[in-house]
GROMACS .gro file of C-alpha atoms in nm:
model
  402
    1UNK     CA    1   5.134  -0.022  -1.659
    2UNK     CA    2   4.994  -0.374  -1.592
    3UNK     CA    3   4.891  -0.540  -1.374
    4UNK     CA    4   4.961  -0.891  -1.195
    5UNK     CA    5   4.876  -1.115  -0.904
    6UNK     CA    6   5.156  -1.224  -0.668
    7UNK     CA    7   5.072  -1.588  -0.725
    8UNK     CA    8   5.282  -1.895  -0.424
    9UNK     CA    9   5.175  -2.230  -0.618
   10UNK     CA   10   4.813  -2.119  -0.723
   11UNK     CA   11   4.752  -1.897  -0.347
   12UNK     CA   12   4.741  -1.587  -0.432
   13UNK     CA   13   4.970  -1.342  -0.224
   14UNK     CA   14   4.923  -0.988  -0.367
   15UNK     CA   15   4.821  -0.757  -0.632
   16UNK     CA   16   5.055  -0.514  -0.804
   17UNK     CA   17   5.099  -0.327  -1.059
   18UNK     CA   18   5.428  -0.341  -1.298
   19UNK     CA   19   5.551  -0.116  -1.551
   20UNK     CA   20   5.551  -0.317  -1.866
   21UNK     CA   21   5.799  -0.074  -2.037
   22UNK     CA   22   6.084  -0.199  -1.789
   23UNK     CA   23   5.922  -0.471  -1.605
   24UNK     CA   24   5.969  -0.309  -1.248
   25UNK     CA   25   5.668  -0.332  -1.011
   26UNK     CA   26   5.539  -0.001  -0.968
   27UNK     CA   27   5.321  -0.089  -0.678
   28UNK     CA   28   5.134  -0.341  -0.415
   29UNK     CA   29   4.766  -0.257  -0.439
   30UNK     CA   30   4.630  -0.502  -0.204
   31UNK     CA   31   4.800  -0.767  -0.037
   32UNK     CA   32   4.537  -1.093   0.011
   33UNK     CA   33   4.781  -1.343   0.211
   34UNK     CA   34   4.981  -1.167   0.477
   35UNK     CA   35   5.170  -1.517   0.542
   36UNK     CA   36   5.282  -1.630   0.252
   37UNK     CA   37   5.433  -1.297   0.137
   38UNK     CA   38   5.818  -1.374   0.017
   39UNK     CA   39   6.001  -1.311   0.374
   40UNK     CA   40   6.211  -0.943   0.244
   41UNK     CA   41   5.945  -0.814   0.073
   42UNK     CA   42   5.696  -0.816   0.412
   43UNK     CA   43   5.914  -0.564   0.501
   44UNK     CA   44   5.779  -0.264   0.318
   45UNK     CA   45   5.694  -0.172  -0.002
   46UNK     CA   46   6.090  -0.070  -0.166
   47UNK     CA   47   6.184  -0.470  -0.008
   48UNK     CA   48   5.896  -0.568  -0.242
   49UNK     CA   49   6.015  -0.456  -0.492
   50UNK     CA   50   6.367  -0.510  -0.472
   51UNK     CA   51   6.299  -0.853  -0.354
   52UNK     CA   52   6.126  -0.826  -0.698
   53UNK     CA   53   6.376  -0.687  -0.946
   54UNK     CA   54   6.671  -0.867  -0.755
   55UNK     CA   55   6.431  -1.171  -0.890
   56UNK     CA   56   6.575  -1.155  -1.255
   57UNK     CA   57   6.913  -1.265  -1.396
   58UNK     CA   58   7.226  -0.976  -1.245
   59UNK     CA   59   7.236  -0.720  -1.512
   60UNK     CA   60   7.651  -0.797  -1.467
   61UNK     CA   61   7.641  -1.191  -1.622
   62UNK     CA   62   7.867  -1.254  -1.837
   63UNK     CA   63   7.767  -1.196  -2.285
   64UNK     CA   64   7.361  -1.109  -2.143
   65UNK     CA   65   7.373  -0.798  -2.364
   66UNK     CA   66   7.438  -0.971  -2.665
   67UNK     CA   67   7.167  -1.161  -2.577
   68UNK     CA   68   6.878  -0.965  -2.467
   69UNK     CA   69   6.946  -0.712  -2.783
   70UNK     CA   70   6.969  -1.077  -3.026
   71UNK     CA   71   6.635  -1.137  -2.849
   72UNK     CA   72   6.453  -0.781  -2.884
   73UNK     CA   73   6.473  -0.776  -2.450
   74UNK     CA   74   6.503  -0.409  -2.341
   75UNK     CA   75   6.610  -0.530  -2.011
   76UNK     CA   76   6.641  -0.852  -1.732
   77UNK     CA   77   6.331  -0.682  -1.561
   78UNK     CA   78   6.106  -0.751  -1.900
   79UNK     CA   79   6.321  -1.098  -1.960
   80UNK     CA   80   6.172  -1.199  -1.628
   81UNK     CA   81   5.852  -0.986  -1.650
   82UNK     CA   82   5.799  -1.265  -2.023
   83UNK     CA   83   5.874  -1.533  -1.866
   84UNK     CA   84   5.643  -1.485  -1.577
   85UNK     CA   85   5.897  -1.453  -1.300
   86UNK     CA   86   5.934  -1.822  -1.292
   87UNK     CA   87   6.267  -1.944  -1.086
   88UNK     CA   88   6.425  -2.307  -1.009
   89UNK     CA   89   6.422  -2.179  -0.686
   90UNK     CA   90   6.093  -2.122  -0.529
   91UNK     CA   91   5.709  -2.146  -0.619
   92UNK     CA   92   5.636  -1.805  -0.629
   93UNK     CA   93   5.525  -1.653  -1.042
   94UNK     CA   94   5.327  -1.358  -1.122
   95UNK     CA   95   4.946  -1.377  -1.311
   96UNK     CA   96   4.915  -1.180  -1.599
   97UNK     CA   97   4.574  -1.004  -1.405
   98UNK     CA   98   4.285  -1.172  -1.616
   99UNK     CA   99   4.428  -1.469  -1.730
  100UNK     CA  100   4.374  -1.773  -1.656
  101UNK     CA  101   4.621  -2.001  -1.600
  102UNK     CA  102   4.774  -2.235  -1.298
  103UNK     CA  103   5.014  -2.343  -1.083
  104UNK     CA  104   5.016  -2.705  -1.332
  105UNK     CA  105   5.064  -2.481  -1.665
  106UNK     CA  106   5.360  -2.288  -1.562
  107UNK     CA  107   5.554  -2.541  -1.303
  108UNK     CA  108   5.910  -2.597  -1.458
  109UNK     CA  109   5.970  -2.826  -1.207
  110UNK     CA  110   5.704  -3.071  -1.438
  111UNK     CA  111   5.657  -2.857  -1.799
  112UNK     CA  112   5.930  -2.891  -2.007
  113UNK     CA  113   6.085  -2.498  -2.077
  114UNK     CA  114   6.337  -2.309  -2.313
  115UNK     CA  115   6.681  -2.158  -2.300
  116UNK     CA  116   6.509  -1.880  -2.398
  117UNK     CA  117   6.224  -1.661  -2.387
  118UNK     CA  118   5.968  -1.574  -2.588
  119UNK     CA  119   5.658  -1.707  -2.364
  120UNK     CA  120   5.420  -1.477  -2.484
  121UNK     CA  121   5.324  -1.451  -2.868
  122UNK     CA  122   5.092  -1.142  -2.970
  123UNK     CA  123   4.777  -1.293  -3.219
  124UNK     CA  124   4.517  -1.055  -3.426
  125UNK     CA  125   4.143  -1.211  -3.280
  126UNK     CA  126   3.909  -1.140  -3.635
  127UNK     CA  127   3.791  -0.841  -3.429
  128UNK     CA  128   4.146  -0.694  -3.592
  129UNK     CA  129   4.229  -0.645  -3.114
  130UNK     CA  130   4.580  -0.735  -3.061
  131UNK     CA  131   4.483  -1.041  -2.799
  132UNK     CA  132   4.829  -1.202  -2.647
  133UNK     CA  133   4.854  -1.626  -2.582
  134UNK     CA  134   5.005  -1.764  -2.261
  135UNK     CA  135   5.187  -2.037  -2.339
  136UNK     CA  136   5.384  -2.345  -2.141
  137UNK     CA  137   5.728  -2.245  -2.262
  138UNK     CA  138   5.887  -2.108  -2.001
  139UNK     CA  139   6.247  -2.000  -1.934
  140UNK     CA  140   6.435  -1.982  -1.577
  141UNK     CA  141   6.763  -1.853  -1.720
  142UNK     CA  142   6.526  -1.504  -1.672
  143UNK     CA  143   6.575  -1.553  -1.275
  144UNK     CA  144   6.840  -1.741  -1.237
  145UNK     CA  145   7.148  -1.524  -1.042
  146UNK     CA  146   7.477  -1.537  -1.028
  147UNK     CA  147   7.756  -1.350  -1.286
  148UNK     CA  148   7.924  -1.643  -1.455
  149UNK     CA  149   7.795  -1.805  -1.810
  150UNK     CA  150   7.484  -2.028  -1.660
  151UNK     CA  151   7.190  -2.190  -1.816
  152UNK     CA  152   6.927  -2.471  -1.699
  153UNK     CA  153   6.871  -2.814  -1.877
  154UNK     CA  154   6.618  -3.134  -1.867
  155UNK     CA  155   6.821  -3.434  -1.863
  156UNK     CA  156   6.615  -3.778  -1.770
  157UNK     CA  157   6.322  -3.545  -1.657
  158UNK     CA  158   6.606  -3.415  -1.351
  159UNK     CA  159   6.626  -3.032  -1.338
  160UNK     CA  160   7.033  -2.911  -1.361
  161UNK     CA  161   7.235  -2.593  -1.415
  162UNK     CA  162   7.573  -2.573  -1.611
  163UNK     CA  163   7.803  -2.345  -1.538
  164UNK     CA  164   8.070  -2.189  -1.744
  165UNK     CA  165   8.394  -1.975  -1.607
  166UNK     CA  166   8.452  -1.685  -1.538
  167UNK     CA  167   8.806  -1.561  -1.775
  168UNK     CA  168   9.038  -1.854  -1.919
  169UNK     CA  169   9.067  -2.152  -1.786
  170UNK     CA  170   8.886  -2.401  -1.603
  171UNK     CA  171   8.904  -2.332  -1.192
  172UNK     CA  172   8.559  -2.280  -1.098
  173UNK     CA  173   8.430  -2.581  -1.261
  174UNK     CA  174   8.737  -2.759  -1.151
  175UNK     CA  175   8.700  -2.584  -0.784
  176UNK     CA  176   8.319  -2.728  -0.786
  177UNK     CA  177   8.433  -3.088  -0.867
  178UNK     CA  178   8.670  -3.027  -0.579
  179UNK     CA  179   8.462  -2.980  -0.294
  180UNK     CA  180   8.188  -3.239  -0.426
  181UNK     CA  181   8.537  -3.454  -0.351
  182UNK     CA  182   8.573  -3.374   0.001
  183UNK     CA  183   8.251  -3.367   0.105
  184UNK     CA  184   8.180  -3.735  -0.011
  185UNK     CA  185   8.517  -3.869   0.103
  186UNK     CA  186   8.410  -3.652   0.470
  187UNK     CA  187   8.034  -3.886   0.427
  188UNK     CA  188   7.885  -3.519   0.449
  189UNK     CA  189   7.529  -3.567   0.280
  190UNK     CA  190   7.382  -3.195   0.273
  191UNK     CA  191   7.583  -3.050  -0.055
  192UNK     CA  192   7.491  -3.042  -0.414
  193UNK     CA  193   7.694  -3.276  -0.609
  194UNK     CA  194   7.923  -3.114  -0.887
  195UNK     CA  195   8.025  -3.302  -1.211
  196UNK     CA  196   8.280  -3.202  -1.490
  197UNK     CA  197   8.110  -3.087  -1.872
  198UNK     CA  198   8.243  -3.064  -2.198
  199UNK     CA  199   8.193  -2.660  -2.297
  200UNK     CA  200   8.214  -2.573  -2.665
  201UNK     CA  201   8.496  -2.346  -2.609
  202UNK     CA  202   8.694  -2.657  -2.555
  203UNK     CA  203   8.712  -2.634  -2.187
  204UNK     CA  204   8.569  -2.788  -1.904
  205UNK     CA  205   8.257  -2.617  -1.717
  206UNK     CA  206   8.040  -2.814  -1.419
  207UNK     CA  207   7.653  -2.928  -1.441
  208UNK     CA  208   7.427  -3.077  -1.059
  209UNK     CA  209   7.079  -3.123  -1.034
  210UNK     CA  210   6.842  -2.884  -0.861
  211UNK     CA  211   6.779  -2.944  -0.442
  212UNK     CA  212   6.468  -2.772  -0.495
  213UNK     CA  213   6.114  -2.846  -0.607
  214UNK     CA  214   5.809  -2.790  -0.647
  215UNK     CA  215   5.801  -3.006  -0.314
  216UNK     CA  216   6.077  -2.787  -0.128
  217UNK     CA  217   6.231  -2.362  -0.207
  218UNK     CA  218   6.516  -2.202  -0.164
  219UNK     CA  219   6.527  -1.931   0.102
  220UNK     CA  220   6.843  -1.761   0.136
  221UNK     CA  221   7.043  -1.610   0.402
  222UNK     CA  222   6.994  -1.231   0.224
  223UNK     CA  223   6.661  -1.279   0.200
  224UNK     CA  224   6.579  -1.450   0.523
  225UNK     CA  225   6.752  -1.227   0.763
  226UNK     CA  226   6.770  -0.878   0.529
  227UNK     CA  227   6.998  -0.604   0.417
  228UNK     CA  228   6.952  -0.453   0.819
  229UNK     CA  229   7.191  -0.702   0.948
  230UNK     CA  230   7.408  -0.715   0.670
  231UNK     CA  231   7.757  -0.558   0.780
  232UNK     CA  232   7.606  -0.650   1.218
  233UNK     CA  233   7.928  -0.957   1.179
  234UNK     CA  234   7.759  -1.048   1.559
  235UNK     CA  235   7.353  -1.016   1.470
  236UNK     CA  236   7.403  -1.127   1.167
  237UNK     CA  237   7.529  -1.516   1.257
  238UNK     CA  238   7.300  -1.538   1.523
  239UNK     CA  239   6.919  -1.377   1.392
  240UNK     CA  240   7.051  -1.593   1.114
  241UNK     CA  241   7.015  -1.903   1.306
  242UNK     CA  242   6.733  -1.734   1.524
  243UNK     CA  243   6.581  -1.760   1.202
  244UNK     CA  244   6.661  -2.084   1.092
  245UNK     CA  245   6.500  -2.229   1.488
  246UNK     CA  246   6.153  -1.957   1.436
  247UNK     CA  247   6.107  -2.143   1.060
  248UNK     CA  248   6.140  -2.542   1.262
  249UNK     CA  249   6.496  -2.622   1.278
  250UNK     CA  250   6.665  -2.706   1.540
  251UNK     CA  251   7.004  -2.445   1.641
  252UNK     CA  252   7.253  -2.752   1.784
  253UNK     CA  253   7.196  -2.874   1.375
  254UNK     CA  254   7.166  -2.516   1.241
  255UNK     CA  255   7.496  -2.479   1.438
  256UNK     CA  256   7.663  -2.800   1.269
  257UNK     CA  257   7.626  -2.762   0.940
  258UNK     CA  258   7.709  -2.349   0.976
  259UNK     CA  259   8.051  -2.480   1.159
  260UNK     CA  260   8.110  -2.738   0.836
  261UNK     CA  261   8.023  -2.529   0.546
  262UNK     CA  262   8.265  -2.332   0.739
  263UNK     CA  263   8.543  -2.511   0.805
  264UNK     CA  264   8.549  -2.661   0.437
  265UNK     CA  265   8.535  -2.350   0.296
  266UNK     CA  266   8.908  -2.256   0.416
  267UNK     CA  267   9.032  -2.541   0.364
  268UNK     CA  268   9.011  -2.462   0.002
  269UNK     CA  269   8.985  -2.102   0.033
  270UNK     CA  270   8.658  -1.963  -0.060
  271UNK     CA  271   8.644  -1.655   0.037
  272UNK     CA  272   8.292  -1.651  -0.161
  273UNK     CA  273   8.016  -1.798   0.084
  274UNK     CA  274   7.753  -1.414   0.026
  275UNK     CA  275   7.426  -1.440   0.215
  276UNK     CA  276   7.291  -1.567  -0.128
  277UNK     CA  277   7.526  -1.894  -0.168
  278UNK     CA  278   7.307  -2.041   0.190
  279UNK     CA  279   7.017  -2.045   0.328
  280UNK     CA  280   6.720  -2.307   0.385
  281UNK     CA  281   6.467  -2.554   0.208
  282UNK     CA  282   6.128  -2.467   0.357
  283UNK     CA  283   5.858  -2.688   0.230
  284UNK     CA  284   5.642  -2.512   0.024
  285UNK     CA  285   5.311  -2.663   0.110
  286UNK     CA  286   5.320  -2.620   0.498
  287UNK     CA  287   5.576  -2.351   0.503
  288UNK     CA  288   5.844  -2.485   0.812
  289UNK     CA  289   6.193  -2.523   0.763
  290UNK     CA  290   6.317  -2.893   0.593
  291UNK     CA  291   6.695  -2.777   0.711
  292UNK     CA  292   7.016  -2.608   0.555
  293UNK     CA  293   7.012  -2.530   0.194
  294UNK     CA  294   7.242  -2.868   0.047
  295UNK     CA  295   7.657  -2.643   0.005
  296UNK     CA  296   7.651  -2.547  -0.359
  297UNK     CA  297   7.791  -2.309  -0.500
  298UNK     CA  298   8.211  -2.327  -0.440
  299UNK     CA  299   8.323  -2.172  -0.772
  300UNK     CA  300   8.498  -1.900  -0.622
  301UNK     CA  301   8.783  -2.072  -0.441
  302UNK     CA  302   9.133  -2.122  -0.431
  303UNK     CA  303   9.186  -1.754  -0.523
  304UNK     CA  304   9.102  -1.853  -0.852
  305UNK     CA  305   9.182  -1.458  -1.001
  306UNK     CA  306   9.507  -1.486  -0.979
  307UNK     CA  307   9.621  -1.862  -0.981
  308UNK     CA  308   9.982  -1.779  -1.009
  309UNK     CA  309  10.011  -1.614  -0.721
  310UNK     CA  310   9.855  -1.903  -0.492
  311UNK     CA  311  10.022  -1.954  -0.173
  312UNK     CA  312   9.931  -1.989   0.213
  313UNK     CA  313  10.030  -1.619   0.347
  314UNK     CA  314   9.786  -1.461   0.067
  315UNK     CA  315   9.484  -1.679   0.099
  316UNK     CA  316   9.459  -1.624   0.486
  317UNK     CA  317   9.467  -1.249   0.475
  318UNK     CA  318   9.180  -1.254   0.153
  319UNK     CA  319   8.907  -1.052   0.233
  320UNK     CA  320   8.641  -1.252   0.237
  321UNK     CA  321   8.238  -1.265   0.229
  322UNK     CA  322   7.980  -1.428   0.454
  323UNK     CA  323   7.874  -1.375   0.844
  324UNK     CA  324   8.270  -1.263   0.851
  325UNK     CA  325   8.543  -1.103   0.619
  326UNK     CA  326   8.847  -1.232   0.762
  327UNK     CA  327   8.944  -1.616   0.727
  328UNK     CA  328   9.019  -1.545   1.139
  329UNK     CA  329   8.696  -1.390   1.236
  330UNK     CA  330   8.554  -1.747   1.049
  331UNK     CA  331   8.734  -2.011   1.190
  332UNK     CA  332   8.724  -1.884   1.509
  333UNK     CA  333   8.404  -1.897   1.594
  334UNK     CA  334   8.313  -2.268   1.477
  335UNK     CA  335   8.272  -2.459   1.759
  336UNK     CA  336   8.304  -2.802   1.633
  337UNK     CA  337   8.659  -2.860   1.488
  338UNK     CA  338   8.611  -3.304   1.469
  339UNK     CA  339   8.348  -3.248   1.171
  340UNK     CA  340   8.618  -3.284   0.963
  341UNK     CA  341   8.831  -3.556   0.902
  342UNK     CA  342   9.138  -3.416   0.787
  343UNK     CA  343   9.254  -3.835   0.653
  344UNK     CA  344   9.022  -3.775   0.473
  345UNK     CA  345   9.095  -3.509   0.196
  346UNK     CA  346   9.136  -3.585  -0.135
  347UNK     CA  347   9.559  -3.693  -0.162
  348UNK     CA  348   9.790  -3.345  -0.371
  349UNK     CA  349   9.832  -3.635  -0.597
  350UNK     CA  350   9.416  -3.622  -0.684
  351UNK     CA  351   9.430  -3.225  -0.606
  352UNK     CA  352   9.690  -3.186  -0.916
  353UNK     CA  353   9.554  -3.454  -1.108
  354UNK     CA  354   9.220  -3.332  -1.164
  355UNK     CA  355   9.379  -2.949  -1.213
  356UNK     CA  356   9.587  -3.063  -1.457
  357UNK     CA  357   9.262  -3.112  -1.662
  358UNK     CA  358   9.302  -2.776  -1.790
  359UNK     CA  359   9.560  -2.688  -2.008
  360UNK     CA  360   9.702  -2.388  -1.823
  361UNK     CA  361   9.616  -2.452  -1.475
  362UNK     CA  362   9.847  -2.782  -1.505
  363UNK     CA  363  10.174  -2.575  -1.451
  364UNK     CA  364   9.980  -2.456  -1.087
  365UNK     CA  365   9.783  -2.793  -1.003
  366UNK     CA  366  10.111  -2.860  -0.718
  367UNK     CA  367  10.059  -2.505  -0.593
  368UNK     CA  368   9.668  -2.605  -0.556
  369UNK     CA  369   9.791  -2.894  -0.394
  370UNK     CA  370  10.070  -2.815  -0.153
  371UNK     CA  371   9.755  -2.480  -0.036
  372UNK     CA  372   9.489  -2.717   0.029
  373UNK     CA  373   9.695  -2.935   0.260
  374UNK     CA  374   9.841  -2.682   0.409
  375UNK     CA  375   9.512  -2.534   0.530
  376UNK     CA  376   9.320  -2.854   0.634
  377UNK     CA  377   9.745  -2.901   0.845
  378UNK     CA  378   9.623  -2.532   1.033
  379UNK     CA  379   9.285  -2.767   1.084
  380UNK     CA  380   9.451  -3.066   1.222
  381UNK     CA  381   9.690  -2.749   1.469
  382UNK     CA  382   9.346  -2.664   1.606
  383UNK     CA  383   9.212  -2.973   1.705
  384UNK     CA  384   9.475  -3.017   1.873
  385UNK     CA  385   9.462  -2.768   2.138
  386UNK     CA  386   9.691  -2.463   1.897
  387UNK     CA  387   9.506  -2.085   1.882
  388UNK     CA  388   9.406  -1.970   1.506
  389UNK     CA  389   9.651  -1.728   1.545
  390UNK     CA  390   9.973  -1.990   1.673
  391UNK     CA  391   9.845  -2.214   1.443
  392UNK     CA  392   9.912  -1.982   1.090
  393UNK     CA  393  10.222  -1.819   1.244
  394UNK     CA  394  10.370  -2.189   1.293
  395UNK     CA  395  10.235  -2.300   0.943
  396UNK     CA  396  10.399  -1.966   0.787
  397UNK     CA  397  10.724  -1.947   0.927
  398UNK     CA  398  10.721  -2.311   0.814
  399UNK     CA  399  10.672  -2.176   0.463
  400UNK     CA  400  10.884  -1.892   0.511
  401UNK     CA  401  10.547  -1.641   0.414
  402UNK     CA  402  10.583  -1.492   0.788
   0.00000   0.00000   0.00000
């Protein structure tokens, strides 16, 4: 067991004890500044422990076991601990008790970082006692969520996240680029812009610049609202909006942002808008909310697990993650359908050209293009006065899928 201080910038949040065998948070000895305790951690001691555990890279991350083994790391919790819990999402970190380091020494938004851990180095003192030296060579990868292979780089002093794909194609990266094209054409500014990068395996990955900084930190919907409302569709959405407003946001602007996100997610068949995939940006000093976080992480779209089975009927009845479990419920709770201009969506030819960049997906590119435009036509029909069930039934009949 070892003593640490949970920090936010240079402010002490709490004194905690962490198991140095597995990296788990054992106990919270003292809350020093209640007002800056992470939202989820403030609910209970168990939530505090879980907040810390969930901060670690998921054990299900592709190729993670090999990475940990090759670096002689026993667990993802120790990987997080060895990197002082640092993240490029917010300004929380842990300081070992009795160690004189400050935010400027560890700040990943300003200091260079590594793509591996090894932030601690044992040295021998003159007396022969083991001493631990802390350096600035931290890695943000230890706290980066998600199952896809991903890593952070610094390009011309800009922090950028690079992501790979699940499976044998580049579809998730191509999906991110498609979403980027849609947002740009709509004139919508609050999104993370993804571009393609060539990976060593000859497939495409994607990258985007960090939308956080030491001034603006991300708080997910999951952390903001919490597990107590998970699965309670109405209360979850309403409590998220309420929490946003309590933090200083305008409810009309929040609803507008959620509506636009739901519309574009519907068009690209994004079934994975889970509660860590959206949230708010907070001023790290005033603690007031700035705005909804930019739309990001739209890769699990376009029926990416079964590209050979793409059809309108299959896509409409796909189970989704988010406030609601179905596209029907999600669309029926949209207030303003005019937020999406279907005439500005990428052309069928542009969509086919994009997906044809992957040799495996090229054979399905026309199916992807047709699906996007069929779902856009459903939105257009609703804009023209149809109910959801009327619009979907009409187009399922026209495609022969009813």
